[in-house]
Structures are given as C-alpha cells and as structure tokens.
CSV table of C-alpha atoms and ligand atoms in Angstrom, one decimal:
chain,number,residue,atom,x,y,z
A,1,MET,CA,-36.8,167.1,154.8
A,2,THR,CA,-38.2,167.0,151.4
A,3,SER,CA,-41.6,165.6,152.0
A,4,ASP,CA,-44.6,167.3,150.5
A,5,SER,CA,-46.6,169.0,153.2
A,6,SER,CA,-49.9,168.0,151.6
A,7,THR,CA,-49.2,164.3,151.9
A,8,ASP,CA,-47.9,164.8,155.4
A,9,LEU,CA,-51.4,165.3,156.6
A,10,VAL,CA,-52.4,161.8,155.8
A,11,THR,CA,-49.6,160.4,158.0
A,12,ASN,CA,-49.3,163.2,160.5
A,13,ALA,CA,-51.2,162.1,163.6
A,14,SER,CA,-50.9,165.4,165.3
A,15,VAL,CA,-53.1,167.3,162.9
A,16,LEU,CA,-56.7,167.1,163.8
A,17,ILE,CA,-59.3,167.9,161.2
A,18,SER,CA,-62.7,169.1,162.5
A,19,LEU,CA,-65.5,168.2,160.1
A,20,ILE,CA,-68.5,170.5,160.8
A,21,VAL,CA,-71.8,169.2,159.7
A,22,PRO,CA,-75.0,171.1,160.3
A,23,THR,CA,-78.1,168.8,160.4
A,24,TYR,CA,-81.8,169.1,160.3
A,25,ASN,CA,-83.6,165.8,159.9
A,26,GLU,CA,-80.6,163.8,158.7
A,27,ALA,CA,-81.0,160.7,161.0
A,28,GLU,CA,-81.0,158.4,158.0
A,29,ASN,CA,-77.9,159.9,156.5
A,30,LEU,CA,-75.5,160.2,159.4
A,31,PRO,CA,-74.4,156.5,159.7
A,32,ALA,CA,-73.4,156.4,156.0
A,33,LEU,CA,-71.6,159.8,156.4
A,34,VAL,CA,-69.5,158.5,159.3
A,35,ASP,CA,-68.7,155.3,157.3
A,36,GLY,CA,-67.7,157.4,154.3
A,37,LEU,CA,-65.5,159.7,156.4
A,38,ARG,CA,-63.8,156.8,158.1
A,39,ARG,CA,-62.9,155.4,154.7
A,40,ALA,CA,-61.8,158.7,153.4
A,41,PHE,CA,-59.5,159.8,156.3
A,42,SER,CA,-56.3,158.1,157.3
A,43,SER,CA,-55.4,160.9,159.7
A,44,PRO,CA,-57.4,161.8,162.8
A,45,PHE,CA,-60.6,163.7,162.5
A,46,GLU,CA,-63.6,164.7,164.7
A,47,LEU,CA,-67.1,165.0,163.3
A,48,ILE,CA,-69.0,167.8,164.9
A,49,VAL,CA,-72.7,167.5,164.3
A,50,VAL,CA,-74.7,170.6,165.0
A,51,ASP,CA,-78.3,169.7,165.1
A,52,ASP,CA,-81.2,172.0,165.6
A,53,SER,CA,-83.4,169.6,167.6
A,54,SER,CA,-84.5,167.7,164.5
A,55,PRO,CA,-87.8,166.0,165.0
A,56,ASP,CA,-86.5,162.8,163.4
A,57,GLY,CA,-84.1,162.1,166.2
A,58,THR,CA,-80.9,163.0,164.4
A,59,ALA,CA,-79.2,164.0,167.7
A,60,ASP,CA,-79.9,160.5,169.2
A,61,VAL,CA,-78.5,158.8,166.1
A,62,ALA,CA,-75.4,161.0,166.4
A,63,ARG,CA,-75.0,160.2,170.1
A,64,ARG,CA,-75.2,156.5,169.3
A,65,LEU,CA,-72.5,156.9,166.6
A,66,ALA,CA,-70.4,158.8,169.1
A,67,GLU,CA,-70.0,155.6,171.1
A,68,THR,CA,-67.8,154.0,168.5
A,69,ALA,CA,-66.6,156.9,166.3
A,70,PRO,CA,-65.0,160.4,166.9
A,71,VAL,CA,-68.4,162.2,166.7
A,72,ARG,CA,-69.4,165.1,168.9
A,73,VAL,CA,-73.0,166.4,169.1
A,74,ILE,CA,-74.1,169.9,169.7
A,75,VAL,CA,-77.8,170.5,170.0
A,76,ARG,CA,-79.5,173.9,169.6
A,77,GLU,CA,-83.0,174.5,170.7
A,78,ARG,CA,-84.6,175.6,167.5
A,79,ARG,CA,-83.9,175.7,163.8
A,80,ALA,CA,-81.7,178.7,163.2
A,81,GLY,CA,-80.1,178.1,159.8
A,82,LEU,CA,-77.1,176.3,158.4
A,83,SER,CA,-74.7,179.3,158.6
A,84,SER,CA,-75.0,179.9,162.4
A,85,ALA,CA,-74.9,176.2,163.0
A,86,VAL,CA,-71.5,176.1,161.3
A,87,VAL,CA,-70.1,178.9,163.3
A,88,GLU,CA,-71.4,177.3,166.5
A,89,GLY,CA,-69.7,174.1,165.4
A,90,ALA,CA,-66.4,175.9,164.8
A,91,ARG,CA,-66.6,177.3,168.4
A,92,HIS,CA,-66.6,173.8,169.7
A,93,ALA,CA,-64.0,172.4,167.3
A,94,ARG,CA,-60.6,171.3,168.6
A,95,GLY,CA,-58.9,170.9,165.2
A,96,GLN,CA,-56.9,173.7,163.6
A,97,ILE,CA,-58.5,173.0,160.2
A,98,ALA,CA,-62.2,172.9,159.7
A,99,VAL,CA,-64.0,171.3,156.8
A,100,VAL,CA,-67.6,172.3,156.4
A,101,MET,CA,-69.9,169.9,154.6
A,102,ASP,CA,-73.5,168.7,154.4
A,103,ALA,CA,-74.8,165.5,156.1
A,104,ASP,CA,-76.8,164.2,153.1
A,105,LEU,CA,-73.7,162.8,151.1
A,106,GLN,CA,-74.2,165.3,148.3
A,107,HIS,CA,-70.7,166.4,149.3
A,108,PRO,CA,-68.6,163.3,148.7
A,109,PRO,CA,-66.7,162.3,151.9
A,110,GLU,CA,-63.6,161.3,149.9
A,111,ILE,CA,-63.1,165.0,148.8
A,112,ALA,CA,-63.0,166.2,152.4
A,113,PRO,CA,-59.4,165.2,153.1
A,114,LEU,CA,-58.3,166.9,149.8
A,115,LEU,CA,-59.8,170.2,151.0
A,116,ALA,CA,-58.1,169.9,154.4
A,117,GLN,CA,-54.8,169.1,152.7
A,118,ARG,CA,-54.9,172.3,150.7
A,119,VAL,CA,-55.3,174.4,153.8
A,120,TRP,CA,-52.6,172.3,155.5
A,121,ALA,CA,-50.4,173.1,152.5
A,122,GLY,CA,-50.8,176.8,153.0
A,123,PHE,CA,-54.0,177.9,151.3
A,124,ASP,CA,-56.2,180.2,153.4
A,125,LEU,CA,-59.3,178.6,151.9
A,126,ALA,CA,-60.1,175.5,149.8
A,127,VAL,CA,-63.5,175.4,148.1
A,128,GLY,CA,-65.2,172.3,146.6
A,129,THR,CA,-66.5,173.4,143.2
A,130,ARG,CA,-69.1,171.9,140.9
A,131,PHE,CA,-68.2,174.2,138.0
A,132,LYS,CA,-64.6,173.3,137.2
A,133,LYS,CA,-63.3,170.4,135.1
A,134,GLY,CA,-63.8,167.2,137.0
A,135,GLY,CA,-66.7,168.6,138.9
A,136,GLY,CA,-70.4,168.5,138.1
A,137,ILE,CA,-73.9,168.0,139.3
A,138,GLU,CA,-75.8,164.7,138.9
A,139,GLY,CA,-79.4,164.6,138.0
A,140,TRP,CA,-80.3,168.3,137.9
A,141,PRO,CA,-82.8,169.6,135.3
A,142,LEU,CA,-81.6,172.5,133.2
A,143,TYR,CA,-83.7,175.1,135.0
A,144,ARG,CA,-82.1,174.3,138.4
A,145,LEU,CA,-78.6,174.5,136.8
A,146,ALA,CA,-79.6,177.9,135.3
A,147,ILE,CA,-80.8,179.2,138.7
A,148,SER,CA,-77.6,178.1,140.3
A,149,LYS,CA,-75.4,179.6,137.7
A,150,GLY,CA,-77.5,182.8,137.8
A,151,ALA,CA,-77.1,183.0,141.6
A,152,ALA,CA,-73.3,182.5,141.3
A,153,ALA,CA,-73.1,185.3,138.6
A,154,LEU,CA,-75.0,187.6,140.9
A,155,ALA,CA,-72.7,186.9,143.8
A,156,ARG,CA,-69.7,187.6,141.6
A,157,LEU,CA,-71.3,190.8,140.3
A,158,LEU,CA,-72.1,192.2,143.8
A,159,ILE,CA,-69.3,190.8,146.0
A,160,PRO,CA,-65.8,191.5,144.8
A,161,GLU,CA,-64.4,188.8,147.1
A,162,ALA,CA,-66.4,186.2,145.3
A,163,ARG,CA,-65.1,187.1,141.9
A,164,GLY,CA,-62.3,184.6,141.6
A,165,LEU,CA,-64.5,181.6,142.5
A,166,SER,CA,-66.2,179.3,140.1
A,167,ASP,CA,-68.7,178.1,142.8
A,168,PRO,CA,-69.2,180.9,145.3
A,169,GLU,CA,-72.4,179.1,146.4
A,170,SER,CA,-70.5,176.1,147.6
A,171,GLY,CA,-71.3,174.7,151.1
A,172,PHE,CA,-68.3,172.4,151.0
A,173,PHE,CA,-65.0,174.0,152.0
A,174,ALA,CA,-62.0,173.9,154.3
A,175,VAL,CA,-60.6,176.9,156.3
A,176,ARG,CA,-58.7,177.6,159.5
A,177,THR,CA,-61.0,177.0,162.4
A,178,ASP,CA,-60.0,180.3,164.1
A,179,CYS,CA,-61.3,182.3,161.2
A,180,LEU,CA,-64.6,180.4,161.1
A,181,ARG,CA,-65.2,181.0,164.8
A,182,ARG,CA,-65.2,184.8,164.3
A,183,VAL,CA,-67.6,184.9,161.4
A,184,ARG,CA,-70.9,186.6,161.9
A,185,PRO,CA,-73.4,185.1,159.5
A,186,THR,CA,-75.3,187.6,157.3
A,187,GLY,CA,-77.7,185.0,155.9
A,188,LEU,CA,-79.2,181.6,156.7
A,189,TYR,CA,-77.3,179.4,154.2
A,190,LYS,CA,-74.4,180.8,152.4
A,191,ILE,CA,-71.7,180.8,155.1
A,192,LEU,CA,-68.9,180.7,152.4
A,193,LEU,CA,-69.8,184.2,151.3
A,194,ASP,CA,-69.3,185.4,154.9
A,195,VAL,CA,-66.0,183.6,155.1
A,196,LEU,CA,-64.9,185.3,151.9
A,197,VAL,CA,-65.8,188.8,153.1
A,198,GLN,CA,-65.0,188.5,156.7
A,199,CYS,CA,-61.9,186.3,156.8
A,200,ARG,CA,-60.5,187.8,153.5
A,201,PRO,CA,-58.6,184.7,152.5
A,202,GLU,CA,-55.8,185.5,150.0
A,203,LYS,CA,-54.7,182.1,148.7
A,204,ILE,CA,-57.7,180.2,147.6
A,205,ALA,CA,-57.7,176.7,146.1
A,206,GLU,CA,-60.6,175.1,144.2
A,207,VAL,CA,-61.2,171.3,144.3
A,208,PRO,CA,-63.7,169.9,141.8
A,209,TYR,CA,-66.3,167.5,143.0
A,210,VAL,CA,-69.5,166.0,141.7
A,211,PHE,CA,-72.6,167.1,143.6
A,212,ARG,CA,-74.6,163.9,143.9
A,213,PRO,CA,-78.3,163.5,144.4
A,214,ARG,CA,-79.3,163.5,148.1
A,215,ALA,CA,-78.8,160.0,149.7
A,216,ARG,CA,-82.1,160.1,151.7
A,217,GLY,CA,-84.6,162.7,152.9
A,218,ARG,CA,-85.3,166.0,151.3
A,219,SER,CA,-83.6,169.4,150.8
A,220,LYS,CA,-84.4,172.0,153.3
A,221,LEU,CA,-83.9,174.8,150.8
A,222,GLY,CA,-87.0,176.6,149.8
A,223,LEU,CA,-88.3,179.8,148.3
A,224,ARG,CA,-87.7,181.6,151.5
A,225,HIS,CA,-84.0,180.8,151.2
A,226,MET,CA,-83.8,182.5,147.7
A,227,ALA,CA,-85.2,185.7,149.2
A,228,ASP,CA,-82.7,185.3,152.1
A,229,TYR,CA,-79.9,184.9,149.6
A,230,VAL,CA,-80.7,188.1,147.8
A,231,LEU,CA,-80.9,189.9,151.2
A,232,GLN,CA,-77.5,188.4,152.2
A,233,LEU,CA,-76.0,189.7,148.9
A,234,MET,CA,-77.4,193.1,149.7
A,235,ARG,CA,-76.0,193.2,153.2
A,236,LEU,CA,-72.6,192.0,152.1
A,237,SER,CA,-72.4,194.5,149.2
A,238,GLY,CA,-73.3,197.3,151.7
A,239,TRP,CA,-76.6,197.8,149.9
A,240,ARG,CA,-74.6,199.5,147.1
A,241,PRO,CA,-76.8,198.4,144.1
A,242,LEU,CA,-79.9,199.9,145.9
A,243,LYS,CA,-78.1,203.1,146.8
A,244,PHE,CA,-76.8,203.3,143.2
A,245,ALA,CA,-80.4,202.9,141.9
A,246,ALA,CA,-81.7,205.5,144.3
A,247,VAL,CA,-79.0,208.0,143.2
A,248,GLY,CA,-80.0,207.3,139.6
A,249,ALA,CA,-83.6,208.1,140.4
A,250,SER,CA,-82.6,211.3,142.1
A,251,GLY,CA,-80.7,212.2,138.9
A,252,VAL,CA,-84.0,212.2,137.0
A,253,GLY,CA,-85.4,214.7,139.5
A,254,VAL,CA,-82.3,216.9,139.1
A,255,ALA,CA,-82.6,216.8,135.3
A,256,GLU,CA,-86.3,217.8,135.4
A,257,GLY,CA,-85.4,220.7,137.7
A,258,VAL,CA,-82.8,222.0,135.3
A,259,LEU,CA,-85.3,221.8,132.4
A,260,TYR,CA,-87.7,223.8,134.5
A,261,ALA,CA,-85.1,226.4,135.5
A,262,LEU,CA,-84.0,226.8,131.8
A,263,GLY,CA,-87.6,227.4,130.7
A,264,GLY,CA,-86.8,229.8,127.8
A,265,VAL,CA,-83.8,227.9,126.4
A,266,PRO,CA,-84.2,225.7,123.3
A,267,PHE,CA,-84.8,222.1,124.2
A,268,HIS,CA,-81.7,220.6,122.5
A,269,LEU,CA,-79.6,222.8,124.7
A,270,SER,CA,-81.6,222.6,128.0
A,271,ALA,CA,-81.8,218.8,127.6
A,272,ALA,CA,-78.0,218.6,127.3
A,273,ALA,CA,-77.6,220.7,130.4
A,274,ALA,CA,-80.1,218.6,132.3
A,275,LEU,CA,-78.3,215.4,131.3
A,276,GLU,CA,-74.9,216.8,132.3
A,277,ALA,CA,-76.3,218.1,135.6
A,278,SER,CA,-77.8,214.7,136.5
A,279,ILE,CA,-74.6,212.9,135.6
A,280,THR,CA,-72.6,215.2,137.8
A,281,SER,CA,-75.0,215.1,140.7
A,282,ASN,CA,-75.1,211.3,140.5
A,283,TYR,CA,-71.3,211.2,140.5
A,284,VAL,CA,-71.1,213.5,143.6
A,285,LEU,CA,-73.8,211.5,145.5
A,286,ASN,CA,-72.3,208.1,144.6
A,287,ARG,CA,-68.9,209.4,145.6
A,288,ALA,CA,-70.1,210.7,148.9
A,289,TRP,CA,-72.6,207.9,149.7
A,290,THR,CA,-72.7,204.7,147.6
A,291,PHE,CA,-69.0,204.3,147.2
A,292,ARG,CA,-67.9,206.5,150.1
A,293,GLY,CA,-64.1,206.7,150.6
A,294,ARG,CA,-63.4,205.2,147.1
A,295,GLY,CA,-62.5,206.6,143.7
A,296,GLY,CA,-59.2,208.4,143.9
A,297,SER,CA,-58.9,211.8,142.2
A,298,PRO,CA,-62.3,213.6,141.9
A,299,LEU,CA,-61.7,215.0,138.5
A,300,ARG,CA,-60.5,211.8,136.9
A,301,GLY,CA,-63.3,209.9,138.7
A,302,TRP,CA,-65.8,212.4,137.2
A,303,ALA,CA,-64.4,211.8,133.7
A,304,LYS,CA,-64.5,208.1,134.1
A,305,TYR,CA,-68.0,208.2,135.4
A,306,HIS,CA,-69.1,209.9,132.2
A,307,ALA,CA,-67.5,207.1,130.2
A,308,ALA,CA,-69.3,204.5,132.4
A,309,VAL,CA,-72.6,206.2,131.9
A,310,ALA,CA,-72.1,206.4,128.2
A,311,ALA,CA,-71.2,202.7,128.1
A,312,GLY,CA,-74.4,202.0,130.1
A,313,GLY,CA,-76.5,204.0,127.7
A,314,LEU,CA,-75.0,202.1,124.8
A,315,ALA,CA,-75.7,198.8,126.5
A,316,ASN,CA,-79.3,199.9,127.1
A,317,TYR,CA,-79.7,200.8,123.5
A,318,LEU,CA,-78.1,197.7,122.0
A,319,VAL,CA,-79.8,195.2,124.3
A,320,ALA,CA,-83.2,196.8,123.7
A,321,ASN,CA,-82.7,196.6,120.0
A,322,ALA,CA,-81.4,193.1,120.0
A,323,LEU,CA,-84.3,191.9,122.1
A,324,TYR,CA,-86.8,193.8,119.9
A,325,LEU,CA,-85.3,192.1,116.8
A,326,ALA,CA,-85.6,188.8,118.6
A,327,GLY,CA,-89.4,189.3,118.8
A,328,VAL,CA,-89.7,190.7,122.4
A,329,SER,CA,-92.4,193.3,122.7
A,330,LYS,CA,-91.0,196.9,122.5
A,331,TYR,CA,-91.9,197.8,126.1
A,332,LEU,CA,-90.4,194.7,127.6
A,333,ALA,CA,-87.3,195.0,125.3
A,334,TYR,CA,-86.8,198.6,126.4
A,335,ALA,CA,-87.3,197.7,130.1
A,336,LEU,CA,-84.7,194.9,129.8
A,337,GLY,CA,-82.4,197.3,128.0
A,338,VAL,CA,-82.7,199.7,131.0
A,339,LEU,CA,-81.8,196.8,133.3
A,340,ALA,CA,-78.7,195.9,131.1
A,341,GLY,CA,-77.7,199.6,131.1
A,342,PHE,CA,-78.0,199.7,134.9
A,343,VAL,CA,-75.9,196.6,135.4
A,344,ALA,CA,-73.3,197.9,132.9
A,345,ASN,CA,-73.3,201.2,134.7
A,346,TYR,CA,-73.0,199.7,138.1
A,347,VAL,CA,-70.2,197.3,137.1
A,348,LEU,CA,-68.2,200.0,135.5
A,349,ALA,CA,-68.7,202.4,138.4
A,350,GLU,CA,-67.8,199.9,141.0
A,351,ARG,CA,-64.9,198.3,139.2
A,352,TRP,CA,-63.5,201.3,137.5
A,353,ALA,CA,-64.7,204.9,138.3
A,354,PHE,CA,-64.9,204.1,142.0
A,355,LYS,CA,-62.2,201.4,142.1
A,356,SER,CA,-61.1,201.0,145.7
B,1,GDD,N1,-78.4,172.8,162.0
B,1,GDD,C1,-79.1,173.1,160.9
B,1,GDD,N2,-80.0,174.1,160.9
B,1,GDD,N3,-78.8,172.4,159.8
B,1,GDD,C2,-79.5,172.7,158.6
B,1,GDD,C3,-80.5,173.7,158.6
B,1,GDD,C4,-80.7,174.5,159.8
B,1,GDD,O1,-81.6,175.3,159.9
B,1,GDD,N4,-80.9,173.8,157.3
B,1,GDD,C5,-80.3,172.9,156.6
B,1,GDD,N5,-79.4,172.2,157.4
B,1,GDD,C6,-78.5,171.2,157.0
B,1,GDD,C7,-79.1,170.0,156.3
B,1,GDD,O2,-79.5,169.0,157.2
B,1,GDD,C8,-77.9,169.5,155.5
B,1,GDD,O3,-77.0,168.7,156.2
B,1,GDD,C9,-77.2,170.8,155.1
B,1,GDD,O4,-77.6,171.7,156.1
B,1,GDD,C10,-77.6,171.2,153.7
B,1,GDD,O5,-79.0,171.3,153.6
B,1,GDD,P1,-79.7,170.9,152.3
B,1,GDD,O6,-81.2,171.1,152.5
B,1,GDD,O7,-79.3,169.5,151.9
B,1,GDD,O8,-79.2,171.9,151.2
B,1,GDD,P2,-79.0,171.8,149.7
B,1,GDD,O9,-78.5,170.4,149.3
B,1,GDD,O10,-80.2,172.3,148.9
B,1,GDD,O11,-77.7,172.8,149.4
B,1,GDD,C11,-76.5,172.6,150.0
B,1,GDD,O12,-75.4,172.3,149.1
B,1,GDD,C12,-75.2,173.4,148.2
B,1,GDD,C13,-74.0,173.1,147.3
B,1,GDD,O13,-72.8,172.9,148.0
B,1,GDD,C14,-76.1,173.7,150.9
B,1,GDD,O14,-74.9,173.5,151.6
B,1,GDD,C15,-75.9,175.0,150.0
B,1,GDD,O15,-75.5,176.0,150.9
B,1,GDD,C16,-74.8,174.7,149.0
B,1,GDD,O16,-74.8,175.7,148.1
B,2,MN,MN1,-78.4,168.7,150.3
C-alpha cells in the first residue's frame, strides 16, 4: 500500500467527519453553508448545528435542512457562548475527527476537508490561519487588523502553547473529537486556546485561508467579548502576569523598608542595598508563588533573574527615551517605558529564569 493517507480521506467512506457549527441568528446563512459543504466534501460528513434558541428561527431552518442533508440539530435554552456550544456539539458528534467552523461563511467550506485531512494524516491539530502566505482577511480596515494582530501577540506572550501559531485566535480548526469533548471552556469565544492548553497537541498543522466578509447578518462579537478575552488569557496563564506585577509592587515596599532601616548609611549605598533586597525578595516570591515549581537551581535562577531585571530596566530606559524623542510627553513616555520594562521582565522571567 503506497497511497497517501491524506487523500485516502476523500475516498474512504468509513471515516466520518463531524462539522461542529455554533449558531446564533444564522438562519439566512445555513442553507448556503450546507451547499458549500456538500460541494467541498466527497467523503461522508455530518453537520452538527448547536443553536442557542436563536430568535430568528435558525433551529427550524436547520431541521428543515436535516430532511435532505446530513444535518443534526442541538438546541440549548439560552445563549451561552460559542466555546461551550462547540464542546456540546463534540459530545454529540459521531465522527472521529471534528472540524469547528462558523455558520456565516467567513470560514470557507472548501478549506474544511483540508483541515480534516491533516488530522487524518496524523496531526493532532490543524488550524486555519489568516496570517500565513495564501491566507488573508478581506475588507477589514487597518484598525481591526491591528486589534486582531495585537490580540494574537498577547496570546503568544501569555500562553506558551500558543507560541507556535500564526493565528491563535482562529475559530476554524480540526482536531480529534475525543479531545474536544473533554475541554472545559475558560472563555466565551476562543475555544482554540482551550484546546491548545487542555489537549496539548504536539503536531500542529496550519492551513491558510481567506477570512471573507460575513455572508449575511451581523457579527455577535462585541466589546464584552474583548474583556472576556483578556479574562480568558489571565485564567489560562494562571494569572501569572498579575501575580508578577503584585510581586513587583511588593518589591517597592521592601526597598523602602531597607532605606528606612539603613537610615544613617549614605544614600548611594543604602539605595543599592534597597535595590538588591527588592530584586531578591521578588525572586523568592516569584519562585514560590508566580512560577511555583519552576526554575531549576535556585542560585542560577537568582543570577538569571538579575539579568532579566537589568534587561527590563534597559528596555524601560530605551523605550522611554525613544518615545520622548518621537515627541511623546515625558510622563507618558516614561509610563510606556515602565510598561515595556515590565513586559521584557516578564518574558525573560517566564521563558528563561523560570523556564519550566
Ligand atoms: N451557539 C452559539 N452561542 N453560537 C454563537 C454564539 C453563542 O453565544 N455567539 C456566536 N455564535 C456563532 C455565530 O452564529 C457564528 O456562527 C459563530 O459563532 C461566529 O460568530 P461571529 O459573530 O460571526 O464571530 P466573528 O466573525 O466576529 O469571529 C469568528 O471568527 C474569528 C476568526 O476565525 C469567531 O469564530 C472567532 O472566534 C474567530 O476568531
Ligand atoms: Mn463571523
């Protein structure tokens, strides 16, 4: 047998693909989605629609489609978010491989079999990406693109499992159904982040696609979801950035205490002692709390932590100066410098001094 397993899927009638599509007010889009999927798949599939009692009658449309197409409908009583809808769909899925996608045709149906094939070929996860060659976004103004790229950068910064992905925000991916069934959503929308952290896929494929404008209706994503996203990142990162910031603040208190205790000592000496005391107490607290159980040898970690802090201080200084030269007011420039220093500090601590 020399056949390529990835093309086998197209002809292998025994592999069922479960397409899981959460819906909220997508009655107008479902018929076109089913058409598109029928054209795209030459192997068997089932479309599982998980609808949250949409007022526009999406569930009725889905039931009507189910008379002539492999569609199954799950209705939940109230709107409870895309992520939990996807997990609910996976629990009802009969296929070994699940493809998660949206109903509004922003995720092109013709890409869905490509994602499934990657998993069939042995990848643990296949993610549709807008940010690789061949992918893209149609009709987005620059500011939306910037927000999206910023959100992706934040995810990569805070979630180690998201680091290898060009589009960790993607809502279009294929994975083994049994993994998806076990996922506990930590947010409303970004189920892929939960899959990355909770299923720990090792082999990940990326498949470029063009995110098209919505076929009909409007996006359900609002400001509330941005806040939910940040909360989700915090939960998934074990609240580490906040703990790190709290430890940093405690370090200021330690330094002030040392200055007070060394009342008679010349300032250039007591300030140095205060700085060293705060770096060491920050290290001890971060080791015991923020990054508990990580970091290897305490002495080497302590030395590395000094280097990380020095680099953070340098980043603070350079960014503040660069912004000031660029015309930013000195207070804002310094504040943004502090932020840059904090980020540099955190990244170096997380990836280096407290490497797991
Ligand atoms: N059941 C259910 N419950 N479905 C929902 C809910 C909900 O509370 N909220 C949204 N949906 C459904 C929509 O009906 C649609 O099928 C899909 O989830 C995506 O919602 P959109 O409102 O179209 O989101 P978007 O286009 O802004 O963003 C989507 O694409 C991005 C890029 O891949 C989402 O999938 C994002 O998570 C993704 O990053
Ligand atoms: Mn959409």
